[in-house]
PDB file of C-alpha atoms in Angstrom:
ATOM      1  CA  TRP A   1      39.981 -43.160 186.680  1.00 53.00           C
ATOM      2  CA  ARG A   2      38.432 -40.472 189.068  1.00 59.00           C
ATOM      3  CA  THR A   3      35.713 -39.438 186.409  1.00 64.00           C
ATOM      4  CA  TYR A   4      35.237 -43.360 185.970  1.00 58.00           C
ATOM      5  CA  TYR A   5      35.483 -44.402 189.827  1.00 58.00           C
ATOM      6  CA  GLU A   6      34.050 -41.628 191.700  1.00 60.00           C
ATOM      7  CA  PRO A   7      30.152 -42.171 190.099  1.00 60.00           C
ATOM      8  CA  LEU A   8      30.445 -45.855 190.941  1.00 65.00           C
ATOM      9  CA  ILE A   9      32.196 -45.779 194.679  1.00 69.00           C
ATOM     10  CA  ASP A  10      29.010 -46.416 196.640  1.00 81.00           C
ATOM     11  CA  CYS A  11      27.604 -49.351 193.991  1.00 80.00           C
ATOM     12  CA  THR A  12      29.500 -52.151 195.934  1.00 84.00           C
ATOM     13  CA  GLY A  13      28.018 -50.943 199.348  1.00 87.00           C
ATOM     14  CA  HIS A  14      24.576 -50.343 197.866  1.00 87.00           C
ATOM     15  CA  GLY A  15      24.428 -53.702 196.958  1.00 89.00           C
ATOM     16  CA  VAL A  16      25.737 -55.200 200.230  1.00 92.00           C
ATOM     17  CA  GLY A  17      22.527 -53.181 202.042  1.00 93.00           C
ATOM     18  CA  VAL A  18      20.173 -54.928 199.439  1.00 92.00           C
ATOM     19  CA  ALA A  19      21.643 -58.129 200.219  1.00 93.00           C
ATOM     20  CA  ALA A  20      21.832 -57.380 204.167  1.00 95.00           C
ATOM     21  CA  VAL A  21      17.733 -56.359 203.851  1.00 94.00           C
ATOM     22  CA  THR A  22      16.563 -59.102 201.559  1.00 93.00           C
ATOM     23  CA  ALA A  23      18.004 -61.433 203.640  1.00 94.00           C
ATOM     24  CA  LEU A  24      16.782 -60.050 207.032  1.00 94.00           C
ATOM     25  CA  GLU A  25      13.478 -59.894 205.252  1.00 92.00           C
ATOM     26  CA  ALA A  26      13.793 -63.888 204.478  1.00 91.00           C
ATOM     27  CA  ARG A  27      14.040 -64.089 208.104  1.00 83.00           C
ATOM     28  CA  THR A  28      10.637 -62.449 208.544  1.00 72.00           C
ATOM     29  CA  ARG A  29      12.103 -59.543 210.984  1.00 68.00           C
ATOM     30  CA  SER A  30       9.647 -57.274 211.764  1.00 72.00           C
ATOM     31  CA  ARG A  31      11.755 -54.935 214.109  1.00 87.00           C
ATOM     32  CA  PRO A  32      14.803 -52.884 212.638  1.00 94.00           C
ATOM     33  CA  ALA A  33      18.060 -54.379 212.787  1.00 96.00           C
ATOM     34  CA  ARG A  34      20.950 -53.854 215.528  1.00 97.00           C
ATOM     35  CA  VAL A  35      23.589 -53.970 213.047  1.00 98.00           C
ATOM     36  CA  VAL A  36      27.882 -53.712 212.958  1.00 98.00           C
ATOM     37  CA  VAL A  37      29.708 -52.594 210.483  1.00 98.00           C
ATOM     38  CA  GLN A  38      33.463 -53.841 210.223  1.00 98.00           C
ATOM     39  CA  GLY A  39      34.968 -51.437 208.167  1.00 96.00           C
ATOM     40  CA  PHE A  40      34.269 -48.103 207.763  1.00 96.00           C
ATOM     41  CA  GLY A  41      36.160 -47.414 204.504  1.00 93.00           C
ATOM     42  CA  ALA A  42      33.989 -46.953 200.993  1.00 90.00           C
ATOM     43  CA  VAL A  43      32.055 -49.917 201.197  1.00 92.00           C
ATOM     44  CA  GLY A  44      31.130 -49.687 205.280  1.00 95.00           C
ATOM     45  CA  ARG A  45      30.096 -45.985 204.996  1.00 95.00           C
ATOM     46  CA  ALA A  46      27.759 -46.930 202.031  1.00 93.00           C
ATOM     47  CA  VAL A  47      26.083 -49.942 203.383  1.00 96.00           C
ATOM     48  CA  ALA A  48      26.058 -47.934 206.838  1.00 97.00           C
ATOM     49  CA  ARG A  49      23.919 -45.171 205.180  1.00 96.00           C
ATOM     50  CA  PHE A  50      22.115 -47.228 203.175  1.00 95.00           C
ATOM     51  CA  LEU A  51      20.891 -49.501 206.211  1.00 97.00           C
ATOM     52  CA  GLU A  52      20.204 -46.591 208.510  1.00 98.00           C
ATOM     53  CA  ASP A  53      18.268 -44.745 205.697  1.00 97.00           C
ATOM     54  CA  ARG A  54      15.980 -47.964 205.947  1.00 96.00           C
ATOM     55  CA  GLY A  55      15.185 -47.737 209.552  1.00 96.00           C
ATOM     56  CA  HIS A  56      18.086 -50.104 210.543  1.00 97.00           C
ATOM     57  CA  VAL A  57      20.304 -49.330 213.799  1.00 98.00           C
ATOM     58  CA  ILE A  58      23.971 -49.143 213.320  1.00 98.00           C
ATOM     59  CA  VAL A  59      25.194 -50.097 216.992  1.00 98.00           C
ATOM     60  CA  GLY A  60      28.727 -50.698 216.096  1.00 98.00           C
ATOM     61  CA  VAL A  61      31.399 -49.825 213.768  1.00 98.00           C
ATOM     62  CA  ALA A  62      35.335 -50.639 213.396  1.00 98.00           C
ATOM     63  CA  ASP A  63      38.100 -49.518 211.639  1.00 97.00           C
ATOM     64  CA  VAL A  64      41.680 -49.854 211.606  1.00 95.00           C
ATOM     65  CA  ASP A  65      41.657 -48.821 215.065  1.00 96.00           C
ATOM     66  CA  GLY A  66      39.358 -50.723 216.643  1.00 97.00           C
ATOM     67  CA  THR A  67      35.326 -50.536 217.315  1.00 98.00           C
ATOM     68  CA  ILE A  68      33.269 -47.961 218.556  1.00 98.00           C
ATOM     69  CA  SER A  69      29.887 -48.835 219.721  1.00 98.00           C
ATOM     70  CA  ALA A  70      26.530 -47.350 221.308  1.00 98.00           C
ATOM     71  CA  ASP A  71      22.901 -48.140 221.341  1.00 97.00           C
ATOM     72  CA  ARG A  72      22.743 -45.761 218.383  1.00 97.00           C
ATOM     73  CA  LEU A  73      25.430 -44.401 215.841  1.00 97.00           C
ATOM     74  CA  PRO A  74      24.524 -41.596 213.758  1.00 96.00           C
ATOM     75  CA  VAL A  75      25.899 -42.362 210.613  1.00 97.00           C
ATOM     76  CA  ALA A  76      26.136 -38.876 209.139  1.00 97.00           C
ATOM     77  CA  ASP A  77      27.911 -38.048 212.708  1.00 96.00           C
ATOM     78  CA  LEU A  78      30.184 -40.513 211.931  1.00 96.00           C
ATOM     79  CA  VAL A  79      31.085 -40.030 208.098  1.00 96.00           C
ATOM     80  CA  ALA A  80      31.870 -36.309 209.419  1.00 97.00           C
ATOM     81  CA  VAL A  81      34.703 -37.257 211.740  1.00 97.00           C
ATOM     82  CA  THR A  82      36.243 -40.302 208.667  1.00 96.00           C
ATOM     83  CA  ASP A  83      39.188 -39.576 206.756  1.00 95.00           C
ATOM     84  CA  GLY A  84      39.471 -40.930 203.094  1.00 88.00           C
ATOM     85  CA  PHE A  85      40.905 -43.816 204.269  1.00 90.00           C
ATOM     86  CA  GLY A  86      37.834 -44.933 206.459  1.00 93.00           C
ATOM     87  CA  ARG A  87      40.036 -43.935 210.062  1.00 96.00           C
ATOM     88  CA  ILE A  88      37.546 -42.330 212.597  1.00 97.00           C
ATOM     89  CA  ASP A  89      38.877 -39.487 214.556  1.00 97.00           C
ATOM     90  CA  ARG A  90      38.026 -40.362 218.094  1.00 97.00           C
ATOM     91  CA  THR A  91      38.918 -37.113 219.355  1.00 96.00           C
ATOM     92  CA  ARG A  92      35.933 -35.703 217.550  1.00 96.00           C
ATOM     93  CA  LEU A  93      33.269 -38.672 218.787  1.00 95.00           C
ATOM     94  CA  PRO A  94      30.401 -38.218 221.161  1.00 87.00           C
ATOM     95  CA  GLN A  95      31.046 -38.704 225.074  1.00 86.00           C
ATOM     96  CA  HIS A  96      28.285 -41.720 225.114  1.00 91.00           C
ATOM     97  CA  VAL A  97      30.008 -44.076 222.795  1.00 96.00           C
ATOM     98  CA  THR A  98      32.191 -46.782 223.769  1.00 96.00           C
ATOM     99  CA  VAL A  99      35.765 -47.298 222.246  1.00 97.00           C
ATOM    100  CA  THR A 100      38.060 -50.134 222.419  1.00 97.00           C
ATOM    101  CA  ALA A 101      41.344 -50.794 220.603  1.00 96.00           C
ATOM    102  CA  GLU A 102      40.804 -54.654 221.245  1.00 93.00           C
ATOM    103  CA  PRO A 103      41.062 -56.842 218.352  1.00 87.00           C
ATOM    104  CA  ASP A 104      38.503 -58.207 216.867  1.00 94.00           C
ATOM    105  CA  ALA A 105      35.821 -56.317 219.329  1.00 97.00           C
ATOM    106  CA  TRP A 106      33.407 -56.035 216.943  1.00 97.00           C
ATOM    107  CA  LEU A 107      32.033 -59.686 217.278  1.00 97.00           C
ATOM    108  CA  ASP A 108      31.416 -58.946 220.902  1.00 95.00           C
ATOM    109  CA  VAL A 109      28.926 -56.006 220.163  1.00 97.00           C
ATOM    110  CA  GLU A 110      25.279 -57.530 220.232  1.00 96.00           C
ATOM    111  CA  ALA A 111      23.615 -57.210 216.932  1.00 97.00           C
ATOM    112  CA  ASP A 112      21.316 -58.868 214.835  1.00 96.00           C
ATOM    113  CA  LEU A 113      23.559 -58.467 211.572  1.00 97.00           C
ATOM    114  CA  LEU A 114      26.992 -58.177 210.728  1.00 98.00           C
ATOM    115  CA  VAL A 115      28.824 -56.512 207.473  1.00 98.00           C
ATOM    116  CA  LEU A 116      32.348 -57.875 206.850  1.00 97.00           C
ATOM    117  CA  ALA A 117      33.418 -54.373 204.828  1.00 95.00           C
ATOM    118  CA  ALA A 118      37.143 -54.769 205.497  1.00 93.00           C
ATOM    119  CA  GLN A 119      39.575 -57.190 205.125  1.00 91.00           C
ATOM    120  CA  LYS A 120      40.142 -60.938 203.981  1.00 94.00           C
ATOM    121  CA  HIS A 121      39.489 -63.439 206.611  1.00 97.00           C
ATOM    122  CA  ALA A 122      38.240 -60.958 209.438  1.00 96.00           C
ATOM    123  CA  LEU A 123      35.826 -63.913 210.393  1.00 97.00           C
ATOM    124  CA  ASN A 124      38.005 -67.156 210.800  1.00 97.00           C
ATOM    125  CA  ALA A 125      38.274 -70.356 213.145  1.00 95.00           C
ATOM    126  CA  ASP A 126      39.846 -68.348 215.852  1.00 96.00           C
ATOM    127  CA  ASN A 127      37.243 -65.792 216.429  1.00 96.00           C
ATOM    128  CA  ALA A 128      34.012 -67.237 214.741  1.00 96.00           C
ATOM    129  CA  HIS A 129      32.907 -68.817 218.020  1.00 95.00           C
ATOM    130  CA  ARG A 130      32.626 -65.385 219.479  1.00 96.00           C
ATOM    131  CA  LEU A 131      30.038 -63.936 216.581  1.00 96.00           C
ATOM    132  CA  ARG A 132      26.690 -62.635 218.313  1.00 94.00           C
ATOM    133  CA  ALA A 133      24.701 -61.871 215.056  1.00 96.00           C
ATOM    134  CA  ALA A 134      22.401 -64.541 213.592  1.00 95.00           C
ATOM    135  CA  LEU A 135      23.017 -63.029 210.048  1.00 96.00           C
ATOM    136  CA  VAL A 136      26.459 -61.923 208.518  1.00 97.00           C
ATOM    137  CA  VAL A 137      26.742 -60.673 205.193  1.00 97.00           C
ATOM    138  CA  GLU A 138      30.367 -60.313 203.402  1.00 96.00           C
ATOM    139  CA  GLY A 139      30.510 -56.777 202.039  1.00 93.00           C
ATOM    140  CA  ALA A 140      34.497 -57.255 201.730  1.00 92.00           C
ATOM    141  CA  ASN A 141      36.221 -59.929 199.633  1.00 89.00           C
ATOM    142  CA  ILE A 142      36.832 -63.425 201.137  1.00 92.00           C
ATOM    143  CA  ALA A 143      36.040 -61.877 204.303  1.00 96.00           C
ATOM    144  CA  SER A 144      35.685 -65.135 205.970  1.00 97.00           C
ATOM    145  CA  THR A 145      37.384 -68.692 206.048  1.00 97.00           C
ATOM    146  CA  ALA A 146      36.246 -71.823 205.287  1.00 97.00           C
ATOM    147  CA  ASP A 147      36.317 -73.048 208.866  1.00 97.00           C
ATOM    148  CA  ALA A 148      34.598 -70.023 210.141  1.00 97.00           C
ATOM    149  CA  ARG A 149      31.614 -70.288 207.821  1.00 96.00           C
ATOM    150  CA  GLU A 150      31.522 -74.030 208.836  1.00 96.00           C
ATOM    151  CA  LYS A 151      31.570 -72.697 212.655  1.00 95.00           C
ATOM    152  CA  ILE A 152      28.386 -69.930 211.384  1.00 94.00           C
ATOM    153  CA  ARG A 153      26.373 -73.003 209.979  1.00 94.00           C
ATOM    154  CA  ALA A 154      26.186 -75.073 213.008  1.00 95.00           C
ATOM    155  CA  SER A 155      26.092 -72.386 215.298  1.00 94.00           C
ATOM    156  CA  GLY A 156      22.390 -71.855 213.549  1.00 94.00           C
ATOM    157  CA  ALA A 157      23.443 -68.308 211.894  1.00 95.00           C
ATOM    158  CA  PHE A 158      23.438 -67.336 208.429  1.00 94.00           C
ATOM    159  CA  LEU A 159      26.076 -65.866 206.005  1.00 96.00           C
ATOM    160  CA  VAL A 160      25.550 -64.142 202.767  1.00 95.00           C
ATOM    161  CA  PRO A 161      28.869 -64.692 200.775  1.00 93.00           C
ATOM    162  CA  GLY A 162      30.728 -61.943 199.174  1.00 88.00           C
ATOM    163  CA  VAL A 163      30.470 -63.396 195.861  1.00 88.00           C
ATOM    164  CA  ILE A 164      26.353 -62.352 196.118  1.00 86.00           C
ATOM    165  CA  ALA A 165      26.232 -59.928 198.262  1.00 87.00           C
ATOM    166  CA  ASN A 166      29.575 -57.477 197.123  1.00 81.00           C
ATOM    167  CA  ILE A 167      29.286 -57.493 193.457  1.00 76.00           C
ATOM    168  CA  GLY A 168      27.914 -54.119 193.271  1.00 65.00           C
ATOM    169  CA  GLY A 169      30.818 -52.333 192.053  1.00 62.00           C
ATOM    170  CA  ALA A 170      32.452 -55.317 189.516  1.00 62.00           C
ATOM    171  CA  GLY A 171      29.035 -55.597 188.118  1.00 63.00           C
ATOM    172  CA  SER A 172      28.582 -51.735 187.855  1.00 60.00           C
ATOM    173  CA  ALA A 173      32.421 -51.292 186.040  1.00 56.00           C
ATOM    174  CA  ALA A 174      31.454 -54.296 183.440  1.00 57.00           C
ATOM    175  CA  LEU A 175      28.132 -52.767 182.754  1.00 58.00           C
ATOM    176  CA  ALA A 176      29.810 -49.306 182.283  1.00 56.00           C
TER     177      ALA A 176
END
């Protein structure tokens, strides 16, 4: 399994990144996007690297312990202090970052793009009203509820569903 899986570990994150960049371009963005990544496991790390490599700015990252935000979060520095399960070591973060343990604080970070890369129903009817990003890309399976998607649509924001955005790993596995 390790021989098979490890070469494909970033495929889903790469696909989510491609979906995000494509959606940003379709919305005629001429400046780099400010990005929040909810979840910093394999998918979240890969999509954060992908977007940063293309000039976008990571301004927020959430893991199981809360949300880290700043005007710019260097992805390589965050990856260096993240364990294999996506938990970021807060004792090793730079001093200029804001850290909060409040649930769903990633929704409150001012951003153009939110990537949902962690859990089922992360965006739901109870928290969708807090969304600040105009674009949401689902990198996790079933990352939003039907009620949340309706609220997003009504607010004028746009959501790229996981069935489109996060097919990379499954597609690669099927082809292997």
